[in-house]
Amino acid sequence: MPLIKSKSDKAFSKNISTEMKAGKPQKQAVAIAYATKRAAMKDGGGLYANIHAKRERIKAGSGERMRKPGAEGAPSKQDFINSAKTAKKKEGGLSLSVGRGEKLPTSQGAGLTAKGRAKANRATGSNLKAPAPNPKTEKDQGRKKSFCARMSGVVKHAKGDAPRAKASLRRWNCKDGGKVKNY
């Protein structure tokens, strides 16, 4: 009986059973089932690829219909969760530089400039704010306290000298000013 070329747990179990019925030892049957599962994963036939392919076939007039959630053979919530775990992450990310005026050099206190904050906010949807070295509001006092605590931890646990972290602590007027505390 041929093996099922799929990455599902159900197909994996059936492949082990098939190989064991064919007289193979359990360890060998499991190894073969894993190899079949890996081959199916390399083909790129993941959950979303299958859904997209089916929608294309339906659009072309195949007469098929999408299964309702919960129906036999329809992807379950767990299938979508498992698919998200193996999704490819976007490469590249945010790139900021001193030369383009997006970051300050360490001599000027490190950190982002207004241009750098605007670029980061556009790219990530975040809401970065300017430093608050002399906070006037209670909210800014909380931001300063939080920043100083986080960045002191960065300096303390850094493998190297961490000059940018120390410079940012000085810029924010943190108590230790970038000096490492020995506990």
mmCIF file of C-alpha atoms in Angstrom:
data_model
loop_
_atom_site.group_PDB
_atom_site.id
_atom_site.type_symbol
_atom_site.label_atom_id
_atom_site.label_comp_id
_atom_site.label_asym_id
_atom_site.label_seq_id
_atom_site.Cartn_x
_atom_site.Cartn_y
_atom_site.Cartn_z
ATOM 1 C CA MET A 1 0.000 0.000 0.000
ATOM 2 C CA PRO A 2 1.461 3.428 -0.896
ATOM 3 C CA LEU A 3 2.367 5.915 1.809
ATOM 4 C CA ILE A 4 0.369 9.100 2.298
ATOM 5 C CA LYS A 5 2.456 12.135 1.330
ATOM 6 C CA SER A 6 1.185 14.616 3.887
ATOM 7 C CA LYS A 7 2.511 16.417 6.941
ATOM 8 C CA SER A 8 -0.584 15.754 9.063
ATOM 9 C CA ASP A 9 -0.377 13.663 12.237
ATOM 10 C CA LYS A 10 -3.120 11.384 10.958
ATOM 11 C CA ALA A 11 -1.170 10.573 7.777
ATOM 12 C CA PHE A 12 1.988 10.097 9.857
ATOM 13 C CA SER A 13 0.236 7.488 12.059
ATOM 14 C CA LYS A 14 -1.243 5.689 9.061
ATOM 15 C CA ASN A 15 2.172 5.558 7.379
ATOM 16 C CA ILE A 16 3.690 3.935 10.478
ATOM 17 C CA SER A 17 0.868 1.370 10.560
ATOM 18 C CA THR A 18 1.273 0.640 6.849
ATOM 19 C CA GLU A 19 5.015 0.061 7.192
ATOM 20 C CA MET A 20 4.605 -2.146 10.275
ATOM 21 C CA LYS A 21 1.970 -4.248 8.493
ATOM 22 C CA ALA A 22 4.495 -4.648 5.662
ATOM 23 C CA GLY A 23 6.843 -6.329 8.180
ATOM 24 C CA LYS A 24 9.192 -3.486 9.045
ATOM 25 C CA PRO A 25 10.392 -2.986 12.651
ATOM 26 C CA GLN A 26 8.773 -0.110 14.554
ATOM 27 C CA LYS A 27 11.864 2.154 14.577
ATOM 28 C CA GLN A 28 12.303 1.733 10.828
ATOM 29 C CA ALA A 29 8.595 2.359 10.202
ATOM 30 C CA VAL A 30 8.762 5.588 12.231
ATOM 31 C CA ALA A 31 11.887 6.724 10.364
ATOM 32 C CA ILE A 32 10.193 6.101 7.006
ATOM 33 C CA ALA A 33 7.064 7.981 8.158
ATOM 34 C CA TYR A 34 9.203 10.941 9.262
ATOM 35 C CA ALA A 35 11.022 10.961 5.920
ATOM 36 C CA THR A 36 7.690 10.978 4.070
ATOM 37 C CA LYS A 37 6.412 13.818 6.268
ATOM 38 C CA ARG A 38 9.611 15.852 5.669
ATOM 39 C CA ALA A 39 9.316 15.317 1.918
ATOM 40 C CA ALA A 40 5.724 16.584 2.008
ATOM 41 C CA MET A 41 6.825 19.683 3.947
ATOM 42 C CA LYS A 42 9.565 20.473 1.399
ATOM 43 C CA ASP A 43 7.053 20.427 -1.453
ATOM 44 C CA GLY A 44 5.545 23.634 -0.066
ATOM 45 C CA GLY A 45 2.059 22.166 0.044
ATOM 46 C CA GLY A 46 1.145 23.751 3.360
ATOM 47 C CA LEU A 47 -2.305 24.601 4.621
ATOM 48 C CA TYR A 48 -2.549 28.043 3.019
ATOM 49 C CA ALA A 49 -1.082 26.770 -0.260
ATOM 50 C CA ASN A 50 -3.771 24.083 -0.351
ATOM 51 C CA ILE A 51 -6.551 26.591 0.411
ATOM 52 C CA HIS A 52 -5.265 28.951 -2.285
ATOM 53 C CA ALA A 53 -5.015 26.122 -4.830
ATOM 54 C CA LYS A 54 -8.571 24.989 -4.089
ATOM 55 C CA ARG A 55 -9.925 28.532 -4.467
ATOM 56 C CA GLU A 56 -8.165 28.784 -7.840
ATOM 57 C CA ARG A 57 -9.733 25.475 -8.955
ATOM 58 C CA ILE A 58 -13.174 26.681 -7.839
ATOM 59 C CA LYS A 59 -12.703 29.962 -9.700
ATOM 60 C CA ALA A 60 -11.758 27.968 -12.804
ATOM 61 C CA GLY A 61 -15.061 26.061 -12.556
ATOM 62 C CA SER A 62 -14.098 22.727 -10.970
ATOM 63 C CA GLY A 63 -17.460 22.416 -9.213
ATOM 64 C CA GLU A 64 -15.796 21.919 -5.819
ATOM 65 C CA ARG A 65 -16.906 23.825 -2.736
ATOM 66 C CA MET A 66 -15.019 24.981 0.326
ATOM 67 C CA ARG A 67 -15.871 22.912 3.410
ATOM 68 C CA LYS A 68 -17.595 24.601 6.326
ATOM 69 C CA PRO A 69 -15.604 24.991 9.573
ATOM 70 C CA GLY A 70 -16.065 21.859 11.674
ATOM 71 C CA ALA A 71 -17.003 19.653 8.717
ATOM 72 C CA GLU A 72 -15.032 16.444 8.189
ATOM 73 C CA GLY A 73 -11.895 17.168 6.183
ATOM 74 C CA ALA A 74 -12.009 20.931 6.828
ATOM 75 C CA PRO A 75 -8.971 22.452 8.564
ATOM 76 C CA SER A 76 -9.413 22.739 12.315
ATOM 77 C CA LYS A 77 -8.387 25.619 14.554
ATOM 78 C CA GLN A 78 -5.345 23.567 15.601
ATOM 79 C CA ASP A 79 -4.322 23.160 11.938
ATOM 80 C CA PHE A 80 -4.208 26.952 11.570
ATOM 81 C CA ILE A 81 -2.211 27.285 14.822
ATOM 82 C CA ASN A 82 0.307 24.665 13.639
ATOM 83 C CA SER A 83 0.551 26.372 10.255
ATOM 84 C CA ALA A 84 1.339 29.716 11.906
ATOM 85 C CA LYS A 85 4.254 28.104 13.795
ATOM 86 C CA THR A 86 5.959 27.135 10.541
ATOM 87 C CA ALA A 87 5.181 30.337 8.628
ATOM 88 C CA LYS A 88 8.169 32.070 7.071
ATOM 89 C CA LYS A 89 9.163 35.281 8.794
ATOM 90 C CA LYS A 90 9.659 38.420 6.747
ATOM 91 C CA GLU A 91 13.316 39.189 6.274
ATOM 92 C CA GLY A 92 14.926 42.567 6.281
ATOM 93 C CA GLY A 93 13.345 44.453 9.107
ATOM 94 C CA LEU A 94 14.007 48.018 10.112
ATOM 95 C CA SER A 95 17.417 49.507 9.316
ATOM 96 C CA LEU A 96 18.410 52.764 10.977
ATOM 97 C CA SER A 97 21.768 54.498 10.639
ATOM 98 C CA VAL A 98 23.711 57.421 12.064
ATOM 99 C CA GLY A 99 24.779 58.494 8.556
ATOM 100 C CA ARG A 100 21.193 59.043 7.370
ATOM 101 C CA GLY A 101 20.396 61.034 10.497
ATOM 102 C CA GLU A 102 18.087 58.407 12.004
ATOM 103 C CA LYS A 103 20.245 57.687 15.071
ATOM 104 C CA LEU A 104 22.489 59.928 17.134
ATOM 105 C CA PRO A 105 26.170 59.030 17.488
ATOM 106 C CA THR A 106 27.285 57.870 20.947
ATOM 107 C CA SER A 107 29.044 61.191 21.512
ATOM 108 C CA GLN A 108 25.639 62.912 21.373
ATOM 109 C CA GLY A 109 23.830 60.415 23.598
ATOM 110 C CA ALA A 110 22.880 57.642 21.154
ATOM 111 C CA GLY A 111 19.149 56.959 20.661
ATOM 112 C CA LEU A 112 16.887 57.812 17.756
ATOM 113 C CA THR A 113 16.339 61.208 16.195
ATOM 114 C CA ALA A 114 12.866 62.510 15.303
ATOM 115 C CA LYS A 115 13.476 61.234 11.747
ATOM 116 C CA GLY A 116 14.426 57.769 13.076
ATOM 117 C CA ARG A 117 11.392 57.596 15.377
ATOM 118 C CA ALA A 118 9.101 58.567 12.492
ATOM 119 C CA LYS A 119 10.638 55.860 10.269
ATOM 120 C CA ALA A 120 10.309 53.208 13.005
ATOM 121 C CA ASN A 121 6.705 54.232 13.699
ATOM 122 C CA ARG A 122 5.806 53.945 9.999
ATOM 123 C CA ALA A 123 7.529 50.588 9.564
ATOM 124 C CA THR A 124 6.293 48.869 12.720
ATOM 125 C CA GLY A 125 3.100 50.706 13.619
ATOM 126 C CA SER A 126 4.562 51.580 17.022
ATOM 127 C CA ASN A 127 4.357 54.955 18.761
ATOM 128 C CA LEU A 128 7.895 55.843 19.852
ATOM 129 C CA LYS A 129 8.255 59.114 21.731
ATOM 130 C CA ALA A 130 11.165 61.492 22.322
ATOM 131 C CA PRO A 131 13.341 60.980 25.424
ATOM 132 C CA ALA A 132 12.174 62.559 28.667
ATOM 133 C CA PRO A 133 15.388 63.363 30.595
ATOM 134 C CA ASN A 134 13.620 66.026 32.706
ATOM 135 C CA PRO A 135 10.045 64.771 32.952
ATOM 136 C CA LYS A 136 7.325 67.287 33.725
ATOM 137 C CA THR A 137 4.325 64.952 33.835
ATOM 138 C CA GLU A 138 3.729 61.874 35.941
ATOM 139 C CA LYS A 139 3.447 59.791 32.775
ATOM 140 C CA ASP A 140 6.883 60.947 31.578
ATOM 141 C CA GLN A 141 8.342 60.234 35.040
ATOM 142 C CA GLY A 142 7.097 56.661 34.670
ATOM 143 C CA ARG A 143 8.597 56.429 31.165
ATOM 144 C CA LYS A 144 11.957 57.647 32.457
ATOM 145 C CA LYS A 145 11.953 55.222 35.395
ATOM 146 C CA SER A 146 11.048 52.329 33.108
ATOM 147 C CA PHE A 147 13.643 53.264 30.495
ATOM 148 C CA CYS A 148 16.422 53.650 33.066
ATOM 149 C CA ALA A 149 15.592 50.269 34.621
ATOM 150 C CA ARG A 150 15.503 48.484 31.246
ATOM 151 C CA MET A 151 18.649 50.084 29.879
ATOM 152 C CA SER A 152 20.592 49.524 33.133
ATOM 153 C CA GLY A 153 19.811 45.819 32.688
ATOM 154 C CA VAL A 154 21.096 45.974 29.111
ATOM 155 C CA VAL A 155 24.367 47.529 30.291
ATOM 156 C CA LYS A 156 24.697 45.083 33.198
ATOM 157 C CA HIS A 157 24.143 41.967 31.057
ATOM 158 C CA ALA A 158 25.952 43.092 27.898
ATOM 159 C CA LYS A 159 28.802 40.885 26.699
ATOM 160 C CA GLY A 160 30.842 43.888 25.616
ATOM 161 C CA ASP A 161 31.158 47.512 26.669
ATOM 162 C CA ALA A 162 27.645 48.597 25.489
ATOM 163 C CA PRO A 163 28.625 52.204 24.641
ATOM 164 C CA ARG A 164 25.280 53.083 22.999
ATOM 165 C CA ALA A 165 23.310 51.863 26.001
ATOM 166 C CA LYS A 166 25.540 53.817 28.390
ATOM 167 C CA ALA A 167 25.247 56.953 26.237
ATOM 168 C CA SER A 168 21.451 56.687 26.206
ATOM 169 C CA LEU A 169 21.430 56.366 30.027
ATOM 170 C CA ARG A 170 23.437 59.606 30.238
ATOM 171 C CA ARG A 171 21.081 61.294 27.745
ATOM 172 C CA TRP A 172 18.054 60.363 29.849
ATOM 173 C CA ASN A 173 19.821 61.622 33.033
ATOM 174 C CA CYS A 174 19.516 58.242 34.711
ATOM 175 C CA LYS A 175 21.003 58.001 38.235
ATOM 176 C CA ASP A 176 23.779 55.560 37.400
ATOM 177 C CA GLY A 177 24.540 57.337 34.122
ATOM 178 C CA GLY A 178 25.720 54.212 32.352
ATOM 179 C CA LYS A 179 27.915 52.895 35.163
ATOM 180 C CA VAL A 180 27.547 49.196 35.899
ATOM 181 C CA LYS A 181 26.420 48.352 39.419
ATOM 182 C CA ASN A 182 28.172 45.407 41.056
ATOM 183 C CA TYR A 183 25.771 43.316 43.116
#
